[in-house]
Short mmCIF file of C-alpha atoms in Angstrom, two decimals:
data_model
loop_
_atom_site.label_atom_id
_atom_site.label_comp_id
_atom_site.label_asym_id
_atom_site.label_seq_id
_atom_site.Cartn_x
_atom_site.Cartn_y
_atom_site.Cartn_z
CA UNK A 1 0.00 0.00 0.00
CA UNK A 2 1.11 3.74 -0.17
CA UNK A 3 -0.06 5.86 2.17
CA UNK A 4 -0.19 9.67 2.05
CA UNK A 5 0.63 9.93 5.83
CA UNK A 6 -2.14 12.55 5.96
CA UNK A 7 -5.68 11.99 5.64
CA UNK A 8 -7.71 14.95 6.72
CA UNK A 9 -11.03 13.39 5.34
CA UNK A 10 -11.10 11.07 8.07
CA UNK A 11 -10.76 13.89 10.30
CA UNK A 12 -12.64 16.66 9.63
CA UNK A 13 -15.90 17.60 8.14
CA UNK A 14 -14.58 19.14 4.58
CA UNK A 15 -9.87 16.53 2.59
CA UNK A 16 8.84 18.39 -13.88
CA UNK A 17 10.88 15.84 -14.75
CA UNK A 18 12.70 16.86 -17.72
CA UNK A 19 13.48 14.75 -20.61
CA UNK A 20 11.94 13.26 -23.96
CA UNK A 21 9.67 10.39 -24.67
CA UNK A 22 11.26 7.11 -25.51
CA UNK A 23 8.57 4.19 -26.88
CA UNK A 24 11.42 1.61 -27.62
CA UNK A 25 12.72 0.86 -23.85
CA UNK A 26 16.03 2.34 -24.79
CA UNK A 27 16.65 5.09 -21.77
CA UNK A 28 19.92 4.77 -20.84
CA UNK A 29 19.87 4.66 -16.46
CA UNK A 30 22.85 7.11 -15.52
CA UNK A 31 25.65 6.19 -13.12
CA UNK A 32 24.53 6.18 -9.58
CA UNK A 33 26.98 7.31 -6.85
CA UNK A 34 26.83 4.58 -3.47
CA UNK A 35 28.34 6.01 -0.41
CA UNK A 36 28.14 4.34 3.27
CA UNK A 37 27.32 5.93 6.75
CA UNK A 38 27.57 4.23 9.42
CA UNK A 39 26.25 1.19 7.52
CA UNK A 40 23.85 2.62 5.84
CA UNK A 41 24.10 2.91 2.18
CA UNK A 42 23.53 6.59 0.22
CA UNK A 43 22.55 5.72 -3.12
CA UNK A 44 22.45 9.15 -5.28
CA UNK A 45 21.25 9.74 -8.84
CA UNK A 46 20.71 12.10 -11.62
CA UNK A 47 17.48 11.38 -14.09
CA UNK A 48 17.96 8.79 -16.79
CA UNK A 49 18.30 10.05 -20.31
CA UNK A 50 14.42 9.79 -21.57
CA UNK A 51 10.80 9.68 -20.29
CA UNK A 52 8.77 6.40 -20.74
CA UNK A 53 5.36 6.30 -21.90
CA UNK A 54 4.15 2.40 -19.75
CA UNK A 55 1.80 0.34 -21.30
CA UNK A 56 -1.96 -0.05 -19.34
CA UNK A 57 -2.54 -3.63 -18.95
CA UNK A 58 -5.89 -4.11 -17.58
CA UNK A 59 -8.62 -2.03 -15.66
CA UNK A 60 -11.06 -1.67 -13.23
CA UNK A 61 -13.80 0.48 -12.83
CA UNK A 62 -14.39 3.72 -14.76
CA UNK A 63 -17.40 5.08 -16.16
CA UNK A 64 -19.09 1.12 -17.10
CA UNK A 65 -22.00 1.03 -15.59
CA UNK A 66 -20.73 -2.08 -13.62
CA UNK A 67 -18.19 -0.24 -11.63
CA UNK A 68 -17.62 -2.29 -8.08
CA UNK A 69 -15.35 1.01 -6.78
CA UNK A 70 -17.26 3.02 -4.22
CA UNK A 71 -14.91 5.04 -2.07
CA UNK A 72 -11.84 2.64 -2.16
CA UNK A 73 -10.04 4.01 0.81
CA UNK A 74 -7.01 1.46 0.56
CA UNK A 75 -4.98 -1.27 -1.52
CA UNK A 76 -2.55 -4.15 -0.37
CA UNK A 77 -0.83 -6.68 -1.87
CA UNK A 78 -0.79 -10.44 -0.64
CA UNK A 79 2.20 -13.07 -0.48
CA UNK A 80 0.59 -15.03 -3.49
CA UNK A 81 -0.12 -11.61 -5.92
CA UNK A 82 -3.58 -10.74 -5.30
CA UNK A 83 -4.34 -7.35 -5.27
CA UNK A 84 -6.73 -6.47 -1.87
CA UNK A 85 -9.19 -2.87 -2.43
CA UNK A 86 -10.79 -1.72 0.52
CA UNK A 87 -14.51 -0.87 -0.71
CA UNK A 88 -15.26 1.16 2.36
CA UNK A 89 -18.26 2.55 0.30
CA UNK A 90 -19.66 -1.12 -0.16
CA UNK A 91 -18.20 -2.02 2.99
CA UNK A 92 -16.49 -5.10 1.42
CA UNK A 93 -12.78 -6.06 0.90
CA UNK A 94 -12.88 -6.92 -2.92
CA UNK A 95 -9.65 -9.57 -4.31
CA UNK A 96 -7.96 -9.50 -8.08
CA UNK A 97 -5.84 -11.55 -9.39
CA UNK A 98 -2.77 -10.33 -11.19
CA UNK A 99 -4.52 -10.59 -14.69
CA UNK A 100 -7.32 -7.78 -13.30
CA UNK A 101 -10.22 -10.75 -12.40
CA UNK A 102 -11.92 -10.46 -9.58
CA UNK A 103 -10.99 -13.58 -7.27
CA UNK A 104 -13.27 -12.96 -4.40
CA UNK A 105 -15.20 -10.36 -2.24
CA UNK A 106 -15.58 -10.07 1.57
CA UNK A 107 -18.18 -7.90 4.11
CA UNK A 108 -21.14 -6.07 4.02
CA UNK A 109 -22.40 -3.34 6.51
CA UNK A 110 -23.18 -4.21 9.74
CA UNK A 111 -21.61 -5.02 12.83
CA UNK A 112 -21.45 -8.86 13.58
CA UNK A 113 -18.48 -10.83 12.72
CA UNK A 114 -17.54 -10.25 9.25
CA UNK A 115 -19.00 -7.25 8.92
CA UNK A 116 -18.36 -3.55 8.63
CA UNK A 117 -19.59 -0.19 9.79
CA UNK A 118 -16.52 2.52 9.14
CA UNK A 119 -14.11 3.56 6.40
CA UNK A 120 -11.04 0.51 6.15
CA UNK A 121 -7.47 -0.10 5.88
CA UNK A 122 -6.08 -3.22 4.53
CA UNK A 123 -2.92 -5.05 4.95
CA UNK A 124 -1.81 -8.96 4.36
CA UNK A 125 1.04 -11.13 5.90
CA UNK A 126 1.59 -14.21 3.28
CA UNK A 127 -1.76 -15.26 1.69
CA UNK A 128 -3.84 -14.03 4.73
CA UNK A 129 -6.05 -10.51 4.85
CA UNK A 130 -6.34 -7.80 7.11
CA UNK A 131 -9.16 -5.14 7.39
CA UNK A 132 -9.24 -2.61 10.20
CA UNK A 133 -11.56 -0.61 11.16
CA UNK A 134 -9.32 3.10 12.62
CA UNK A 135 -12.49 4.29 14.36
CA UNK A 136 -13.35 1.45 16.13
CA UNK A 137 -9.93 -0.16 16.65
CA UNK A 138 -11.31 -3.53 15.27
CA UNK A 139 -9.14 -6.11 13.16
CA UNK A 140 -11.04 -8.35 10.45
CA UNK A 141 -8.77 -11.52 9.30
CA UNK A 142 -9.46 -12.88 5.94
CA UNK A 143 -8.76 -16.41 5.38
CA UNK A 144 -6.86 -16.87 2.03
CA UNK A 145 -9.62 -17.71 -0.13
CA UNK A 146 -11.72 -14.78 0.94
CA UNK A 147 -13.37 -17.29 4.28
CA UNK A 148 -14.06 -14.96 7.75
CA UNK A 149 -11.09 -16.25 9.86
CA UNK A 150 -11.44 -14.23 13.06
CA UNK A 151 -12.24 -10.43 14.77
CA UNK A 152 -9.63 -9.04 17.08
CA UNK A 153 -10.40 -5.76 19.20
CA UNK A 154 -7.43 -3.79 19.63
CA UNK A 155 -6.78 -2.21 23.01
CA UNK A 156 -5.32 1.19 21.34
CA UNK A 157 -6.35 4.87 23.06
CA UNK A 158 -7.79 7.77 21.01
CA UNK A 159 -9.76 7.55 17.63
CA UNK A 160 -7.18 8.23 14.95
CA UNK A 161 -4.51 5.05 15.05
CA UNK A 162 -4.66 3.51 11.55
CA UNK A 163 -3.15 0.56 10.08
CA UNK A 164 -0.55 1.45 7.77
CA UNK A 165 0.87 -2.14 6.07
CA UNK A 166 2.55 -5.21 7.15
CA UNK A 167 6.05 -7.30 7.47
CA UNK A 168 7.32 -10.11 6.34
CA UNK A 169 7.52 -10.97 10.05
CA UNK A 170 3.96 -11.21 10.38
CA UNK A 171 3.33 -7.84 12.49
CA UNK A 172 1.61 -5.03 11.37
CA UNK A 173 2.50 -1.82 11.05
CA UNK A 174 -0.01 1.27 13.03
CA UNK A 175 -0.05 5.07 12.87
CA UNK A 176 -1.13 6.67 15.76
CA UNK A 177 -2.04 10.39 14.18
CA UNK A 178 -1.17 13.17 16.74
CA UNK A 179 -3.94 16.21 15.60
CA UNK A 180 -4.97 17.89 18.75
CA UNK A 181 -5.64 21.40 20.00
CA UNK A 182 -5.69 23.00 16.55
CA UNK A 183 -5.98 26.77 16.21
CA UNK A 184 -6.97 28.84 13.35
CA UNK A 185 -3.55 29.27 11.14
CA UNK A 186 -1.36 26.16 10.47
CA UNK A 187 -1.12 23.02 12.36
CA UNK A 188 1.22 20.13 12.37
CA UNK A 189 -0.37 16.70 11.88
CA UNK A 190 2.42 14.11 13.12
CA UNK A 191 2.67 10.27 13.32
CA UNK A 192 4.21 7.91 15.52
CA UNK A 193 4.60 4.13 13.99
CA UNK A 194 4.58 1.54 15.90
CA UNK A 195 4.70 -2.74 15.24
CA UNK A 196 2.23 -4.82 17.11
CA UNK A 197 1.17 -8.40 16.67
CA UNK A 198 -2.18 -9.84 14.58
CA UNK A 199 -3.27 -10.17 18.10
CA UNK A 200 -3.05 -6.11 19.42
CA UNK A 201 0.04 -6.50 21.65
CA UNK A 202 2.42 -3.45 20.92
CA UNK A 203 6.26 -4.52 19.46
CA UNK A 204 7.20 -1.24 20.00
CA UNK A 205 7.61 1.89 18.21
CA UNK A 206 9.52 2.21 15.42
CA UNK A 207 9.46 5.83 14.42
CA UNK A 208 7.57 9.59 13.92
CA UNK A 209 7.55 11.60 11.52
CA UNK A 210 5.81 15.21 10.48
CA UNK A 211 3.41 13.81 8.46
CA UNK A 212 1.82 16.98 7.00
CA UNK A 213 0.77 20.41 7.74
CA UNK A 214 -2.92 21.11 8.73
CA UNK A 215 -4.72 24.66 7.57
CA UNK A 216 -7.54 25.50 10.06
CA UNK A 217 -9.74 28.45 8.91
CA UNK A 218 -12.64 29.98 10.87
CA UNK A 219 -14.91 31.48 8.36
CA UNK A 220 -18.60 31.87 7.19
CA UNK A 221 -18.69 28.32 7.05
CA UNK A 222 -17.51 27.22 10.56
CA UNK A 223 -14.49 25.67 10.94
CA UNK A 224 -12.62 24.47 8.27
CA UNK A 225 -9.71 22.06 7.95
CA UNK A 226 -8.11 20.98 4.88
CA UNK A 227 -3.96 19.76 4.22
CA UNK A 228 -2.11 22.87 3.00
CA UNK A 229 -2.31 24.21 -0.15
CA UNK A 230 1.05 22.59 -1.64
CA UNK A 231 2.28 22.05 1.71
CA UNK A 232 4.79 18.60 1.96
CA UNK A 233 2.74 15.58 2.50
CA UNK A 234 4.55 12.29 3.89
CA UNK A 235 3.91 9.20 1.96
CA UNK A 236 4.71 5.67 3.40
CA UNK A 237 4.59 1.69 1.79
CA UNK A 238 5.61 -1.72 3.16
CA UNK A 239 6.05 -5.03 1.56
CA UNK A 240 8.39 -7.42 2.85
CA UNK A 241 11.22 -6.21 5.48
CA UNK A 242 11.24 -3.07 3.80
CA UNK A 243 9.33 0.21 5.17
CA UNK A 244 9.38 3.39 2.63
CA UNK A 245 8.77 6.46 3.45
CA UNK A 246 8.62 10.60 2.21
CA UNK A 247 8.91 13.39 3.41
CA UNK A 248 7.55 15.51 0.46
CA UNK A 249 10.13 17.92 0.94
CA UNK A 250 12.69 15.87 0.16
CA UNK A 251 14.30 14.31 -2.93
CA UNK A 252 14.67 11.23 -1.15
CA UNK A 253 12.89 8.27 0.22
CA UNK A 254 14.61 6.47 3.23
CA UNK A 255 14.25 2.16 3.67
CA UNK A 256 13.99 0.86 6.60
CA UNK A 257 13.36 -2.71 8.05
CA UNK A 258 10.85 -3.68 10.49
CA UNK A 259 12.64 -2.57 13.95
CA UNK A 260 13.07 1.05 12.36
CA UNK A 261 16.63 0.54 11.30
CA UNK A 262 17.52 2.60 8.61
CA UNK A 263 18.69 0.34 5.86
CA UNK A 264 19.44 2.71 2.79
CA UNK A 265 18.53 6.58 1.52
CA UNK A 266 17.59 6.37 -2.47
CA UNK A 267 18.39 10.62 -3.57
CA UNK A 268 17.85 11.94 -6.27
CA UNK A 269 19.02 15.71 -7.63
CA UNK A 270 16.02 17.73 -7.49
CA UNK A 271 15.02 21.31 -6.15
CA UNK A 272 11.60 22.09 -5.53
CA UNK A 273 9.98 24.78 -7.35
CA UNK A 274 8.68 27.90 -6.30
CA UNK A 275 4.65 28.58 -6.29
CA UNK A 276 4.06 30.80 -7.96
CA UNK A 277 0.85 33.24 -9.25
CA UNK A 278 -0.07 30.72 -11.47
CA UNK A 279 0.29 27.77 -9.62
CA UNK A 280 -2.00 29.00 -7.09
CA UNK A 281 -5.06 30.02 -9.15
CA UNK A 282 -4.39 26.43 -11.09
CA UNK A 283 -4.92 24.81 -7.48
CA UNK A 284 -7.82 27.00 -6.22
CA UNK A 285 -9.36 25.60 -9.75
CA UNK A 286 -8.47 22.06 -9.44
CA UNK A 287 -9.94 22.27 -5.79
CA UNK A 288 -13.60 23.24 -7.00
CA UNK A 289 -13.36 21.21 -9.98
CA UNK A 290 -12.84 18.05 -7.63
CA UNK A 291 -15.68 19.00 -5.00
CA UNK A 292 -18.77 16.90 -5.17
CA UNK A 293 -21.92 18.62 -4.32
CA UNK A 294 -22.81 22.15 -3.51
CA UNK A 295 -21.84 21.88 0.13
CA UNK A 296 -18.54 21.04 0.23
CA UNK A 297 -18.15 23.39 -2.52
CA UNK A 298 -19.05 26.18 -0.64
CA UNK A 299 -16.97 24.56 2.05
CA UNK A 300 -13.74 24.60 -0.04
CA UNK A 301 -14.42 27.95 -1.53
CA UNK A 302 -14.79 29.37 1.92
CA UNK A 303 -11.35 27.81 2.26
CA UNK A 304 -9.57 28.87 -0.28
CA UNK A 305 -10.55 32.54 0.21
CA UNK A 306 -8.61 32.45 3.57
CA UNK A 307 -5.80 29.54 2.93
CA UNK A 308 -2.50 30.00 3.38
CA UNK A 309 -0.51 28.32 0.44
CA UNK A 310 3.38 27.36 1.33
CA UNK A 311 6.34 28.67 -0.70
CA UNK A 312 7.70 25.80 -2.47
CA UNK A 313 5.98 22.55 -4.45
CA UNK A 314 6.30 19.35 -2.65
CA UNK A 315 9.03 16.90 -4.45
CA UNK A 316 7.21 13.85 -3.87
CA UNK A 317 4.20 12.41 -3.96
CA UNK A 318 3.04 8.68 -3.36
CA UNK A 319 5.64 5.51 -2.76
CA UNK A 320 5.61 2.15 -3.30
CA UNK A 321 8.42 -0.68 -2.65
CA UNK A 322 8.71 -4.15 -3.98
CA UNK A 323 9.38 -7.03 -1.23
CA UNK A 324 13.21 -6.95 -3.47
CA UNK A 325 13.59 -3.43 -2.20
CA UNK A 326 12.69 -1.72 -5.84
CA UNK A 327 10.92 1.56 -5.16
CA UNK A 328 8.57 3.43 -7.18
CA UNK A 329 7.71 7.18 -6.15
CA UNK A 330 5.87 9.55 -7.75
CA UNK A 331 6.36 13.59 -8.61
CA UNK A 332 3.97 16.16 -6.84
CA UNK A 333 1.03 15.06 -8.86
CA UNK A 334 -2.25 16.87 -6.97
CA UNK A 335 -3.95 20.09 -7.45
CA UNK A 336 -1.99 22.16 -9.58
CA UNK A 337 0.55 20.45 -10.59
CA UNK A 338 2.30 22.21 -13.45
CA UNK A 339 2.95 18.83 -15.58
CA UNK A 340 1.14 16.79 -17.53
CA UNK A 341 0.12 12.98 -16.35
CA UNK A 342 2.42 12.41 -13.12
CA UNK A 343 5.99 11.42 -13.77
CA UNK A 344 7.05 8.24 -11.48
CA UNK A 345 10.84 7.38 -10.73
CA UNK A 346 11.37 3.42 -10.89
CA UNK A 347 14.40 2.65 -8.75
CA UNK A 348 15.95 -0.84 -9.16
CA UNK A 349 16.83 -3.20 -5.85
CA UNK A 350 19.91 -1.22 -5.40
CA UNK A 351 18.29 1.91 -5.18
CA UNK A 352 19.37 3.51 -8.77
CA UNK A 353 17.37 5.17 -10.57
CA UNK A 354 17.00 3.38 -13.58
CA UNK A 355 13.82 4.89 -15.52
CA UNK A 356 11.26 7.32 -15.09
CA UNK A 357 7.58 6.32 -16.35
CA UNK A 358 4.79 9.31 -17.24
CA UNK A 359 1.61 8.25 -16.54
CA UNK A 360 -1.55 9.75 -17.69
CA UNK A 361 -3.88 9.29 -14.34
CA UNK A 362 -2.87 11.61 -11.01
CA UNK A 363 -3.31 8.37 -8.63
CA UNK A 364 -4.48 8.66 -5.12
CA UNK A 365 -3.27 5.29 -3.92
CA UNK A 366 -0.84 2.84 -5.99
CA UNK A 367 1.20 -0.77 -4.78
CA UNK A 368 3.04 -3.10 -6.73
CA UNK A 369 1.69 -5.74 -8.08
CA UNK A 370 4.52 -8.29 -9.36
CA UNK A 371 5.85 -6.20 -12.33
CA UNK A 372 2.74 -4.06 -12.50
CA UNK A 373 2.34 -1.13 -10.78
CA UNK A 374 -1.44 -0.81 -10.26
CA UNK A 375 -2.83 3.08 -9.33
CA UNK A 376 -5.73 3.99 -7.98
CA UNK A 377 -7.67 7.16 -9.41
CA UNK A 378 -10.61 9.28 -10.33
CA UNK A 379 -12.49 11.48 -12.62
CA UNK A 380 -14.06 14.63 -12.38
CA UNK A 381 -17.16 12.60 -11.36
CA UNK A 382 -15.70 11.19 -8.63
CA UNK A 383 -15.81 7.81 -9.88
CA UNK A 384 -13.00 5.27 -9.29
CA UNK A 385 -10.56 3.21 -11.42
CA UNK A 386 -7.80 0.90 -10.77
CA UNK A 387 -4.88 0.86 -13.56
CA UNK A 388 -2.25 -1.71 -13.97
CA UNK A 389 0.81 -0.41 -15.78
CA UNK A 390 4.08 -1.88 -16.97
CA UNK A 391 7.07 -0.62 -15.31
CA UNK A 392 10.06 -2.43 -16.81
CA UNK A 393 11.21 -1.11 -20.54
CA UNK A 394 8.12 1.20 -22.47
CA UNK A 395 5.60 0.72 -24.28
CA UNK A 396 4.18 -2.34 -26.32
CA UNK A 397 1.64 -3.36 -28.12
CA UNK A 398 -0.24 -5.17 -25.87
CA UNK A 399 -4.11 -4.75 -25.22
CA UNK A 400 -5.53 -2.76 -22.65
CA UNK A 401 -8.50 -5.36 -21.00
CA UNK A 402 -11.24 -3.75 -19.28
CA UNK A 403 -12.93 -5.05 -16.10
#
């Protein structure tokens, strides 16, 4: 999975790479410079020599009237390569094989065993399936197979600790979300992660990290909270022993294994850029362009009249990691980002960065799927897709298969 560490929708009531297009697989990956600090390796490098265009494999959703996606709020990836989507707005966990076919589907609203009432997270440790409920503090297991295995109630204070992935160890891996005593101006939102067992018994915590910054207005609309316009968003995956994570500020994402021990730093050379005029009035648009319903647009135009933008773009966007170490992380690609499609760095096992892919959806969620890198997006409409996309060598000729 790859979490943006912030998700203000859960709580609150509102939420340029240069280079030329190769189609033949032929971009050259530059020299990458490996240094070592105290055991941990520095692996820097520029930008490969072209852009790729990747081929879409298969989809999921869109406009068919068939769609299953209804507020997808998560993805994970199990040992055996099937692709878990938390359908919070179906209340179901729904299961794909690598091909795009729907294996099996799990839940419906309620709350009895097997059932669910608030938005999920999902996570898996070898074949097995994890759904957790943040608000309640309840843990679903999935049986491989899709077959209601067990509930267990985790003993965790306050409302905002979300699950965040898993190890190959078999824990899993929880953000407690520190968002308290906000005042009208900016606010940090900060996490602390921390291991515990299938079973709710803390392994300890692993790290913190600012995960974003918070804008609180008090307007004609009441209180309003939304993540600041262009402000740095952390973004974190697991799979494996390997923990990503972003800061958005930096051109870097740092690997860690399961204790917290950082393992290697994968840089890049990259400044942010300035916002500028245009930037902003190209977010305020994109931000009332993507607000469903008259309410919350009057909620976000409220906002916008009063927010407080920050002075640079973020660098990074979403992560994901391969259980080899490979790492895939995205450009700034959200409201009013100057590019077009969102440009993706694909960094091999040793943490060079071999290509860079440009792909035409701005994904909200994305995990690797074997040698696919599946995204999770949506239109104007608000309705959802899921995209599976080559990510070794460019473009071929094979078809695109609808689901």
């Amino acid at each position: 999975m790859a979490h943006l560490a912030s998700r203000i929708s859960h709580l609150v009531l509102g939420a340029t790479l240069a280079g030329g297009c190769a189609t033949d697989g032929g971009s050259r990956a530059p020299a990458a410079s490996v240094t070592d600090s105290a055991g941990i390796a520095i692996v820097t490098s520029s930008a490969p020599d072209s852009v790729i265009e990747p081929t879409l494999v298969w989809s999921v959703g869109g406009s068919d009237d068939g769609n299953p996606l209804l507020q997808v709020t998560d993805l994970a990836v199990t040992g055996a390569g099937v692709l878990l989507v938390a359908n919070s707005g179906s209340a179901e966990v729904l299961a794909y094989d690598a091909t795009g076919a729907l294996e099996w589907r799990f839940g419906r609203r309620g709350a009895g065993p097997g059932e669910f009432q608030r938005a999920l997270s999902v996570a898996a440790i070898g074949d097995s399936a994890f759904a957790y409920e943040f608000s309640l503090g309840r843990l679903t297991v999935i049986a491989p197979g899709g077959a209601f295995a067990r509930v267990q109630q985790f003993p965790l204070e306050g409302p905002n600790t979300e699950l965040y992935g898993a190890f190959g160890d078999g824990s899993l891996l929880l953000a407690e979300r520190h968002l308290t005593d906000m005042k009208p101006g900016l606010n940090t939102d900060s996490a602390v992660y921390r291991r515990v067992s299938t079973t709710g018994i803390s392994l300890g915590v692993i790290g913190w990290e600012r995960a974003a910054t918070v804008d609180f207005v008090m307007a004609g609309m009441g209180p309003n909270l939304h993540e600041q316009a262009f402000g740095p968003v952390a973004a974190l995956a697991t799979a494996g022993d390997w923990l990503a994570r972003t800061t958005g500020r930096d051109a870097e994402v740092r690997l860690s294994d399961p204790s917290g021990r950082l393992r290697r730093i994968v840089r890049w050379e990259e400044t942010a850029a300035a916002v500028t005029d245009a930037d902003r009035e190209a977010y305020r648009a994109a931000r009332l362009a993507e607000a469903q319903g008259e309410m919350v647009g009057r909620m976000v135009e409220d906002w916008l009249a009063h927010a407080t933008f920050a002075d640079r773009v973020p660098v990074t966007g979403l992560v994901a990691v391969g259980t080899d170490g490979r790492v895939l992380v995205s450009a700034y690609c959200g409201p009013g980002a100057g590019h077009d499609g969102c440009p993706w760095r694909v960094c091999d096992a040793d943490g060079r960065w071999v290509r860079t892919l440009r792909l035409p959806v701005r994904a909200t969620d994305a995990v690797l799927l074997g040698e696919l890198l599946v995204t999770l997006s949506e239109d104007a409409d608000g309705v959802e897709r899921l995209d599976a996309w080559t990510i070794a060598g460019a473009s071929s000729a094979a078809a695109v298969r609808p689901r």
